mmCIF file with all atom_site columns, C-alpha atoms in Angstrom:
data_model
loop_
_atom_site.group_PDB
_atom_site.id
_atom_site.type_symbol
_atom_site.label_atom_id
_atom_site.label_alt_id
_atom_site.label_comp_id
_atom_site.label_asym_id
_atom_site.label_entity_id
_atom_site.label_seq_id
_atom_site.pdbx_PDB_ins_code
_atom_site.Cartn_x
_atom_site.Cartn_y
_atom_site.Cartn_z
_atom_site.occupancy
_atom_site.B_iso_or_equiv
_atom_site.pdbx_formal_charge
_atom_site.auth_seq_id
_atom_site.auth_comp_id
_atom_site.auth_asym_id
_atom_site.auth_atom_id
_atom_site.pdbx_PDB_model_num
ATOM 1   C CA . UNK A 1 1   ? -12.003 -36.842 -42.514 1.00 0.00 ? 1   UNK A CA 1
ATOM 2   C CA . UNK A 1 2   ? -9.133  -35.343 -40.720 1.00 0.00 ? 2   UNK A CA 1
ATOM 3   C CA . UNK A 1 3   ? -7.230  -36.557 -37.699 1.00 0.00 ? 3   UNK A CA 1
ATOM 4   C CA . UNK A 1 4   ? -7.974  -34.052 -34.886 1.00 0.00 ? 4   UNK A CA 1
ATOM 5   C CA . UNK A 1 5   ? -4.133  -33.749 -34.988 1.00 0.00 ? 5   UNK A CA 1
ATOM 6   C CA . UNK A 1 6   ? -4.483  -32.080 -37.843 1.00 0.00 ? 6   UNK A CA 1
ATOM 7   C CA . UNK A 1 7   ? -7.179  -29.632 -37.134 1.00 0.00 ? 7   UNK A CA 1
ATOM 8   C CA . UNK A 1 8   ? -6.902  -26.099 -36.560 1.00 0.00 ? 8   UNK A CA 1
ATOM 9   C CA . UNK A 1 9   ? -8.485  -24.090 -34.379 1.00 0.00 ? 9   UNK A CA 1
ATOM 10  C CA . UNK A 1 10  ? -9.536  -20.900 -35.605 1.00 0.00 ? 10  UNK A CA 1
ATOM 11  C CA . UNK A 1 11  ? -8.040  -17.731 -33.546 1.00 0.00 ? 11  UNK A CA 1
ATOM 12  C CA . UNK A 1 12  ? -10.908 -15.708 -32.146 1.00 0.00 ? 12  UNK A CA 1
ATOM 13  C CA . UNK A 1 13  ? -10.659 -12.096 -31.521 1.00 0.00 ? 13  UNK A CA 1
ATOM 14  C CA . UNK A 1 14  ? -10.454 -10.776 -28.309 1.00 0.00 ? 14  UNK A CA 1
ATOM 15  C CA . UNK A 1 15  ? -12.553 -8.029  -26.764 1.00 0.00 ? 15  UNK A CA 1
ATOM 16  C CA . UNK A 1 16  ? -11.134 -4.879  -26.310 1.00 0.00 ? 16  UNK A CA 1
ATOM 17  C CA . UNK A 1 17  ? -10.538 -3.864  -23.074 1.00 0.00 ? 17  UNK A CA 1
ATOM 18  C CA . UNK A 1 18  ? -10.808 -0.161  -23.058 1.00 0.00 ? 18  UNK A CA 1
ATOM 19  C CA . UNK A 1 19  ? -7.264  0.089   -21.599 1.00 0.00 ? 19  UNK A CA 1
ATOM 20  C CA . UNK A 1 20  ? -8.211  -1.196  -18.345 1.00 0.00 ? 20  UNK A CA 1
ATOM 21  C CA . UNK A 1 21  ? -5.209  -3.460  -17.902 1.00 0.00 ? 21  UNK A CA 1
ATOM 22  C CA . UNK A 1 22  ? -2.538  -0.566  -18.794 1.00 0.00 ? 22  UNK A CA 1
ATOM 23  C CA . UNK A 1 23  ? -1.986  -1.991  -21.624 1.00 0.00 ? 23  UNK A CA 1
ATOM 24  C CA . UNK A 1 24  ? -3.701  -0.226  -24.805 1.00 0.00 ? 24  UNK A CA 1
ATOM 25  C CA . UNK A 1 25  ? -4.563  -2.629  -27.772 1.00 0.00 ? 25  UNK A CA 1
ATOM 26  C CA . UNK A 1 26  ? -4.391  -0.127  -30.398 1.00 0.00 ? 26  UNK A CA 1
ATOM 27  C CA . UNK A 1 27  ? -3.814  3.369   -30.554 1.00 0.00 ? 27  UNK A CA 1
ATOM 28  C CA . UNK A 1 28  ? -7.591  4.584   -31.208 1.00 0.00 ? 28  UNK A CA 1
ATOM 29  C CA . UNK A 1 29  ? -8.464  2.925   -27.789 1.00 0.00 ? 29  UNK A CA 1
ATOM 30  C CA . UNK A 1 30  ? -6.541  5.419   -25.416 1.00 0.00 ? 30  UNK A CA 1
ATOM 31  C CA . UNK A 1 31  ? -9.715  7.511   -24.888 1.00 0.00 ? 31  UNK A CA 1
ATOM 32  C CA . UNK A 1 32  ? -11.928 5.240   -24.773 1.00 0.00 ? 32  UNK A CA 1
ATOM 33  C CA . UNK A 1 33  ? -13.037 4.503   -20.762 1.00 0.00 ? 33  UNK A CA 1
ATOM 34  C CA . UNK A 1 34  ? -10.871 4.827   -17.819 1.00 0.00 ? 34  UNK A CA 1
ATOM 35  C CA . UNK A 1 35  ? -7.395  4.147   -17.870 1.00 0.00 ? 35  UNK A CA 1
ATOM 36  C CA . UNK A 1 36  ? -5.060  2.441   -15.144 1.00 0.00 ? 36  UNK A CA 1
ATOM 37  C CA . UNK A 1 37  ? -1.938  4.662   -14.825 1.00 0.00 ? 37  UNK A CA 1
ATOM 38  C CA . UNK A 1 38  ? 1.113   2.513   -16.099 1.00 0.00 ? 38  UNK A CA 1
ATOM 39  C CA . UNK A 1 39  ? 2.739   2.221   -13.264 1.00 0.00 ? 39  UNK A CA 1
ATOM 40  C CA . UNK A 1 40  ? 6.442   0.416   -12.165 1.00 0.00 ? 40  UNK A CA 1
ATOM 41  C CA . UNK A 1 41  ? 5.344   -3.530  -12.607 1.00 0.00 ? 41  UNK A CA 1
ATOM 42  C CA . UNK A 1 42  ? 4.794   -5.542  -9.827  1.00 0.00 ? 42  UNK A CA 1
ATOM 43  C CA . UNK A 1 43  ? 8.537   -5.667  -8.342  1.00 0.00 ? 43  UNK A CA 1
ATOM 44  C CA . UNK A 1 44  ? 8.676   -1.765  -8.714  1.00 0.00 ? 44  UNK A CA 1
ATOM 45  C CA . UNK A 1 45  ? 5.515   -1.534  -6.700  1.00 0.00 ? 45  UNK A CA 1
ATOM 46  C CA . UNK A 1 46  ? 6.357   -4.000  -4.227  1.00 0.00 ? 46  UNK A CA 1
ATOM 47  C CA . UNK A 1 47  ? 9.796   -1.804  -3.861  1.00 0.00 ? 47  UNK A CA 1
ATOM 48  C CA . UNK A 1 48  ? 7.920   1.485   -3.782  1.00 0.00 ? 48  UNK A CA 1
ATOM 49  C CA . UNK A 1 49  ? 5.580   0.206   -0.981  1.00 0.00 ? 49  UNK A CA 1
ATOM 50  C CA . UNK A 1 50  ? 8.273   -1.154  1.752   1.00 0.00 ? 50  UNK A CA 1
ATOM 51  C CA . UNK A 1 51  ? 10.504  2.234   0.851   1.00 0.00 ? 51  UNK A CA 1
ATOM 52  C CA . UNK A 1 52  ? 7.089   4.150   1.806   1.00 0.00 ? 52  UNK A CA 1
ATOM 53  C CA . UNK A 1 53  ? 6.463   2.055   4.690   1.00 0.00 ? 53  UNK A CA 1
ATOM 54  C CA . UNK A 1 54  ? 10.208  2.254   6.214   1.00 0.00 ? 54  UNK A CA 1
ATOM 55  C CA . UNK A 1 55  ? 10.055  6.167   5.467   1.00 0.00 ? 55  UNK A CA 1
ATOM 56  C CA . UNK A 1 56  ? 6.513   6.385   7.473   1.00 0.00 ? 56  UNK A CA 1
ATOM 57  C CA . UNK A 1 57  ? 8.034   4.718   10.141  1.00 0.00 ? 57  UNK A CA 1
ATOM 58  C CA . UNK A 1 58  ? 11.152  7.234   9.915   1.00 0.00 ? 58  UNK A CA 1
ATOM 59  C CA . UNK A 1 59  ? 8.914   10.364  9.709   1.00 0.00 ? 59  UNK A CA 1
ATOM 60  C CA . UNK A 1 60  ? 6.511   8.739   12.222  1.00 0.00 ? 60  UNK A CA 1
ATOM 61  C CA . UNK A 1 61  ? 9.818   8.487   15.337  1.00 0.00 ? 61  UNK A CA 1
ATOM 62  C CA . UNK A 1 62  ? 11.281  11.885  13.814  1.00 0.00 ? 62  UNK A CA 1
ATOM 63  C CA . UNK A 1 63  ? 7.890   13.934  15.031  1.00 0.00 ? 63  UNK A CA 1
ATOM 64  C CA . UNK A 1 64  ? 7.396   12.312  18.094  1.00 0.00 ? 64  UNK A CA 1
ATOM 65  C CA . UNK A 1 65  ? 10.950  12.166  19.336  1.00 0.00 ? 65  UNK A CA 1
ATOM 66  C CA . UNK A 1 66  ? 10.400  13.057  22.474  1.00 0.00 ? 66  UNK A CA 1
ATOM 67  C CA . UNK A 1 67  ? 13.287  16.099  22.771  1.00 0.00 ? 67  UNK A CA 1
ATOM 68  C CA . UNK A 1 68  ? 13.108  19.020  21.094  1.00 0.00 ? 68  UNK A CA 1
ATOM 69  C CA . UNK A 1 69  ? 16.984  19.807  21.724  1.00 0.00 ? 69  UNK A CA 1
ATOM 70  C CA . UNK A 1 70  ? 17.704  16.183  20.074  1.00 0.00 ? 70  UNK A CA 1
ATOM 71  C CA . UNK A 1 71  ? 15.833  17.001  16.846  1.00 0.00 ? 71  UNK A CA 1
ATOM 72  C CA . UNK A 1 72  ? 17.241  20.876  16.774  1.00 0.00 ? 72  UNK A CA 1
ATOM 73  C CA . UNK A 1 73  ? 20.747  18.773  16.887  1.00 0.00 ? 73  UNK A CA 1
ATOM 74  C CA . UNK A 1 74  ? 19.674  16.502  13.971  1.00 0.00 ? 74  UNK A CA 1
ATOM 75  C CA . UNK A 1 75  ? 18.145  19.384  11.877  1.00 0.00 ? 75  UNK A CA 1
ATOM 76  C CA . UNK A 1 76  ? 21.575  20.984  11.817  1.00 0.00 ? 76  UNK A CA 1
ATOM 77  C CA . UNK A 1 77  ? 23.052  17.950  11.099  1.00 0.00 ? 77  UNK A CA 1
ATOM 78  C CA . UNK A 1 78  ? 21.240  16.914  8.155   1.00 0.00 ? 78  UNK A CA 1
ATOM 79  C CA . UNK A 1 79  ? 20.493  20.486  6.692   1.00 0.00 ? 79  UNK A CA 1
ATOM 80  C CA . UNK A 1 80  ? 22.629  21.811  3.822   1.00 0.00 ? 80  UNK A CA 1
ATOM 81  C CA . UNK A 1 81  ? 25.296  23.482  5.496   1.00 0.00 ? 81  UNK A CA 1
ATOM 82  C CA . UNK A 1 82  ? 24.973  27.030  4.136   1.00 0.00 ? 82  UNK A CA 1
ATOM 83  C CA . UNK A 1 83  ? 21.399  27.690  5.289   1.00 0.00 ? 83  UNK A CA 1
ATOM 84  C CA . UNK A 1 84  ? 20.362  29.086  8.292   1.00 0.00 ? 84  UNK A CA 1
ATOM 85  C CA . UNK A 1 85  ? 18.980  27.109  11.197  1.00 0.00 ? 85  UNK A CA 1
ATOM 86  C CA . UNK A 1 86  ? 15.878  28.328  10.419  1.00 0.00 ? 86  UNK A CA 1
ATOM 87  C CA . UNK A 1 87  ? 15.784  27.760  6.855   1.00 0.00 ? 87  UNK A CA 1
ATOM 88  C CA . UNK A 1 88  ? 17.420  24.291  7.310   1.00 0.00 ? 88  UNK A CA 1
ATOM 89  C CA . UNK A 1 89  ? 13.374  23.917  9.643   1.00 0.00 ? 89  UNK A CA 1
ATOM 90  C CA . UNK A 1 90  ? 11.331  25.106  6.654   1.00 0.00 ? 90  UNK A CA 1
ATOM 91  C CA . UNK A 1 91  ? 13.694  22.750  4.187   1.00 0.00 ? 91  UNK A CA 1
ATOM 92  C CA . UNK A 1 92  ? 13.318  19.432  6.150   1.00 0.00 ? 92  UNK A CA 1
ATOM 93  C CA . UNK A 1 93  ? 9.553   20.264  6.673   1.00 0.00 ? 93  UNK A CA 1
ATOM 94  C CA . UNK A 1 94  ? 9.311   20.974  3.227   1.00 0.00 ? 94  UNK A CA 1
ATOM 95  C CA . UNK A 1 95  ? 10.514  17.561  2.170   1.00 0.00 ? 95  UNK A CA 1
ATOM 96  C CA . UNK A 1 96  ? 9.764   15.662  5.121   1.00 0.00 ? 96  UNK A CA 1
ATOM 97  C CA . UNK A 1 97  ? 6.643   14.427  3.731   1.00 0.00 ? 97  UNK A CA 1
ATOM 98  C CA . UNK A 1 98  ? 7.310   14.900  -0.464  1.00 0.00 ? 98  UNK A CA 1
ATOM 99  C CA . UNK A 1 99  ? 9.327   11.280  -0.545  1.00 0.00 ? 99  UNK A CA 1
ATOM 100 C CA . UNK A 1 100 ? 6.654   9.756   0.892   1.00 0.00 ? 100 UNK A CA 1
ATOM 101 C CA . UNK A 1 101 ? 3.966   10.711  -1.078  1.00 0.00 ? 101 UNK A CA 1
ATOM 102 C CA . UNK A 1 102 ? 6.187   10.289  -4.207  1.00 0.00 ? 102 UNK A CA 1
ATOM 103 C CA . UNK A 1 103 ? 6.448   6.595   -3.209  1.00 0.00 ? 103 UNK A CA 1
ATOM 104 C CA . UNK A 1 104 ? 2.709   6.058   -2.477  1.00 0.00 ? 104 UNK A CA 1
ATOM 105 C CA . UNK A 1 105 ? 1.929   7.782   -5.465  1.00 0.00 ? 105 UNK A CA 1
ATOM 106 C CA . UNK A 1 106 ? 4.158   4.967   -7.350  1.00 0.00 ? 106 UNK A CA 1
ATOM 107 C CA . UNK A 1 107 ? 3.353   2.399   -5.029  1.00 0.00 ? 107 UNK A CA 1
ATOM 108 C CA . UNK A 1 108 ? -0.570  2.303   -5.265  1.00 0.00 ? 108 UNK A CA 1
ATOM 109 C CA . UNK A 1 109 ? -1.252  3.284   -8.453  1.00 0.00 ? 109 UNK A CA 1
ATOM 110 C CA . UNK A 1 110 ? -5.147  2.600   -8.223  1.00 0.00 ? 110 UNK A CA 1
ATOM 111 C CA . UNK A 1 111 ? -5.142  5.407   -5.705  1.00 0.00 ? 111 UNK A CA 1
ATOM 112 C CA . UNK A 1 112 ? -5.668  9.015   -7.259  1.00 0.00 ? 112 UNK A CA 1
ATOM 113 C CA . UNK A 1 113 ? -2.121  10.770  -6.684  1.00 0.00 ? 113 UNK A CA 1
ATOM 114 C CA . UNK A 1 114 ? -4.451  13.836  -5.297  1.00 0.00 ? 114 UNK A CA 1
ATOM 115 C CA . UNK A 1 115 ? -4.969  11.335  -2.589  1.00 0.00 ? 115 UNK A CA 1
ATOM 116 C CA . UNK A 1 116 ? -1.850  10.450  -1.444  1.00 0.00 ? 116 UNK A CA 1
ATOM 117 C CA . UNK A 1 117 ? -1.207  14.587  -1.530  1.00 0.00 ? 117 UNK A CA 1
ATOM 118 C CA . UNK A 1 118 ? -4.464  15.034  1.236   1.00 0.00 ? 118 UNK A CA 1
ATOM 119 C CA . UNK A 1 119 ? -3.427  11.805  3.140   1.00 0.00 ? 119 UNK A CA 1
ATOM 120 C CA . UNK A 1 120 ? 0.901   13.614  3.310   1.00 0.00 ? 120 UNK A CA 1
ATOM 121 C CA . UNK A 1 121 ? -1.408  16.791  4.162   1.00 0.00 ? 121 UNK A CA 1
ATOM 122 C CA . UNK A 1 122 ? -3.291  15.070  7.020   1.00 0.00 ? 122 UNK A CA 1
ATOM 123 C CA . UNK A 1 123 ? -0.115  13.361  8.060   1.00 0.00 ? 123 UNK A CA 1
ATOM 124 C CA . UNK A 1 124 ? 1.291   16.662  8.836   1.00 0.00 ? 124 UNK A CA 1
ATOM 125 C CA . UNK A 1 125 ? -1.453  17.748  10.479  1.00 0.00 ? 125 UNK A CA 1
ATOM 126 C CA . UNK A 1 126 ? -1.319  14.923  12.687  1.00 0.00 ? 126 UNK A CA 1
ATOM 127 C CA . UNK A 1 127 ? 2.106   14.916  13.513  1.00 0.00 ? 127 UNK A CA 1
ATOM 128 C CA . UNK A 1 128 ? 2.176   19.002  14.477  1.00 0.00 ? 128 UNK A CA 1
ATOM 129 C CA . UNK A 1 129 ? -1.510  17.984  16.648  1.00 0.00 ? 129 UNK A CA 1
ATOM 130 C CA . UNK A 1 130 ? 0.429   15.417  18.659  1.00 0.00 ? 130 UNK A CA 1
ATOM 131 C CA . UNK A 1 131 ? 3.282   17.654  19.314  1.00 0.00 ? 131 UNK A CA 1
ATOM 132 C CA . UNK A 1 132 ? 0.753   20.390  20.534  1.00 0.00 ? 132 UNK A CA 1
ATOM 133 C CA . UNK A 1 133 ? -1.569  17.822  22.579  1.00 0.00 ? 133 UNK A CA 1
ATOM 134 C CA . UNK A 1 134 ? 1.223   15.658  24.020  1.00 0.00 ? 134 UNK A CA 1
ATOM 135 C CA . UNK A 1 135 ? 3.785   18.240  25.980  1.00 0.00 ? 135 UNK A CA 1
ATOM 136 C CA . UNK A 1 136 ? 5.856   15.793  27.170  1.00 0.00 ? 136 UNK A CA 1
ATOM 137 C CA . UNK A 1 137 ? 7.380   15.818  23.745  1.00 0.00 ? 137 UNK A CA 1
ATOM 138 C CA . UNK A 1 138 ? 8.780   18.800  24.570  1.00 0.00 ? 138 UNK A CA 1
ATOM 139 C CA . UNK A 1 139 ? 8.222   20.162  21.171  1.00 0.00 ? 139 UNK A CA 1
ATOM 140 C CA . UNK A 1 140 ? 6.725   22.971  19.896  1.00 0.00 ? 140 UNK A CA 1
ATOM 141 C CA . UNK A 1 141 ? 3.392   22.502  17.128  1.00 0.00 ? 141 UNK A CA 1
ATOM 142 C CA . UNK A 1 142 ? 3.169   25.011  14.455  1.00 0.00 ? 142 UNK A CA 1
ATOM 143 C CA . UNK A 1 143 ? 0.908   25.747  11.497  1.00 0.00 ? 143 UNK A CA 1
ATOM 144 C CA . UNK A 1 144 ? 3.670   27.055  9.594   1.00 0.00 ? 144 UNK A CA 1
ATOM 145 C CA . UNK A 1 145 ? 4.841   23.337  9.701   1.00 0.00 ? 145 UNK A CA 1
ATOM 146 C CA . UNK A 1 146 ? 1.754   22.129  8.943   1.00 0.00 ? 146 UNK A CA 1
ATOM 147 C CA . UNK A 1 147 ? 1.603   24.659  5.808   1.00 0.00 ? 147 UNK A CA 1
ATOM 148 C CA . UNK A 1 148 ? 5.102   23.411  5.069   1.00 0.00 ? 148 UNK A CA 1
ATOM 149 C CA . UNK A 1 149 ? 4.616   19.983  5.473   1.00 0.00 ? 149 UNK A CA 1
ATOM 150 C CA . UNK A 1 150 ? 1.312   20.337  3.080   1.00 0.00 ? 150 UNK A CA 1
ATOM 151 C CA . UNK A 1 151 ? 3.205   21.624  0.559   1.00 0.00 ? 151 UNK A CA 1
ATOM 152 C CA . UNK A 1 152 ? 5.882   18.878  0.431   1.00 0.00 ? 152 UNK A CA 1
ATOM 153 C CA . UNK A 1 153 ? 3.032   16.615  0.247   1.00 0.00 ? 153 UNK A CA 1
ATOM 154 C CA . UNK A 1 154 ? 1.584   18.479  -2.848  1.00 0.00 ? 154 UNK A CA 1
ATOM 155 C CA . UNK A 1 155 ? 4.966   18.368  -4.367  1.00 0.00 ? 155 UNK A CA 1
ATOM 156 C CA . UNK A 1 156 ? 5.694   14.901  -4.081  1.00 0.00 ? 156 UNK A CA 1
ATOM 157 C CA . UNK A 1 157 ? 2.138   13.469  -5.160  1.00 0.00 ? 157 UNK A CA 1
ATOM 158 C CA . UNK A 1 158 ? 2.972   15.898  -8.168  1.00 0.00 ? 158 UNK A CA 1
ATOM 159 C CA . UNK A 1 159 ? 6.305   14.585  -9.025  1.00 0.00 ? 159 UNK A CA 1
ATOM 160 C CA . UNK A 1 160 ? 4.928   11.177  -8.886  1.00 0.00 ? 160 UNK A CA 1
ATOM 161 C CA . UNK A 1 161 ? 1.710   11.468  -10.937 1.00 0.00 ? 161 UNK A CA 1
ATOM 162 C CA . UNK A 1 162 ? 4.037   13.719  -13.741 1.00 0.00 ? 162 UNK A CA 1
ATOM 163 C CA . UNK A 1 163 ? 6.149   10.910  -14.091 1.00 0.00 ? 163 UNK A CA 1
ATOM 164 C CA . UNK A 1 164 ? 3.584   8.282   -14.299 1.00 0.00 ? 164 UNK A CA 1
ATOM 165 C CA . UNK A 1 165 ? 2.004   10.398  -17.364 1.00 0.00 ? 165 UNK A CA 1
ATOM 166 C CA . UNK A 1 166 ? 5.455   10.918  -18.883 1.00 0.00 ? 166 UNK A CA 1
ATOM 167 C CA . UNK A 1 167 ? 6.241   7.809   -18.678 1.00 0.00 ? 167 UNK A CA 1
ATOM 168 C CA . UNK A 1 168 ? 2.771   6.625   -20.538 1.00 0.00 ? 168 UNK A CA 1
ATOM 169 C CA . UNK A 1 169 ? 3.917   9.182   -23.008 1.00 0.00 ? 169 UNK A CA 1
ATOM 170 C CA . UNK A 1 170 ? 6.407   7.648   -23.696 1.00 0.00 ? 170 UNK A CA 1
ATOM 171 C CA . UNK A 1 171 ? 5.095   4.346   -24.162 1.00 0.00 ? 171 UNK A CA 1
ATOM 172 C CA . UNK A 1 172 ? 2.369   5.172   -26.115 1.00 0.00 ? 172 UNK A CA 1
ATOM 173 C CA . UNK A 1 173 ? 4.628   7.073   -28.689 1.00 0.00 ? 173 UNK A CA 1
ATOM 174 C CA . UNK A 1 174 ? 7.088   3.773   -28.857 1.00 0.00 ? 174 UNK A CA 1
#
């Protein structure tokens, strides 16, 4: 009889798991079920997350600064310097909201990217509503912001979610 020293346990298989975790067991199981996105690892997340939620906090003082001559000063400040002040407006609302849903995107990857695009998109809504409904800002609301700020939300989300999938490409073809 052996000493249980010198007994072996046999290795059992494990059960697939369909890719749930991210990480794919072989390479017939990448269709089968829902996938997580791969995403940064947990540091990468964690660093996406408090970048998102220092930039929210940026975005959230920029559109209710309470002086619309203040932020026309900024704007032509932080514009590139060969476009016009109006142009430099449709720029800044253009990416005003695109980092941030680029982040989120990255940060939460559970969360659809298509989300994170509709939540930018209400964000700008929100932010042009409070300028219109609080006129002690002294700012003026627009829908051509909102339109703009939409689209940077779109844009970002997109970046985001492309690079998540190139990145699986990637991995799956190392």
């Amino acid at each position: 009889m052996p000493h249980t020293s010198d007994a072996v346990a046999p290795v059992l298989p494990t059960a697939p798991t369909g890719g749930r975790t991210g990480r794919d067991t072989s390479a017939h199981q990448q269709d089968a079920g829902p996938r997580r996105r791969p995403h940064l690892g947990e540091t990468g997340r964690r660093r996406a997350r408090a970048v998102a939620a220092v930039y929210l906090l940026v975005v959230l003082v920029a559109v209710t600064w309470p002086s619309g001559s203040d932020v026309a000063d900024a704007k032509s400040v932080l514009g590139l310097w060969f476009l016009t002040p109006e142009l430099k407006d449709v720029t800044l609302n253009l990416v005003m909201v695109a980092p941030l849903t680029l982040l989120a995107t990255l940060g939460w990857p559970r969360i659809p990217w298509w989300a994170w695009a509709l939540a930018g998109c209400g964000l700008g809504g929100a932010a042009e509503l409070t300028q219109y409904v609080v006129p002690a800002l002294g700012r003026r609301a627009s829908w051509w912001n909102v339109l703009e700020n939409g689209t940077g939300a779109w844009v970002g989300a997109v970046i985001a979610e492309l690079a998540v999938r190139w990145a699986h490409r990637d991995r799956a073809a190392a």
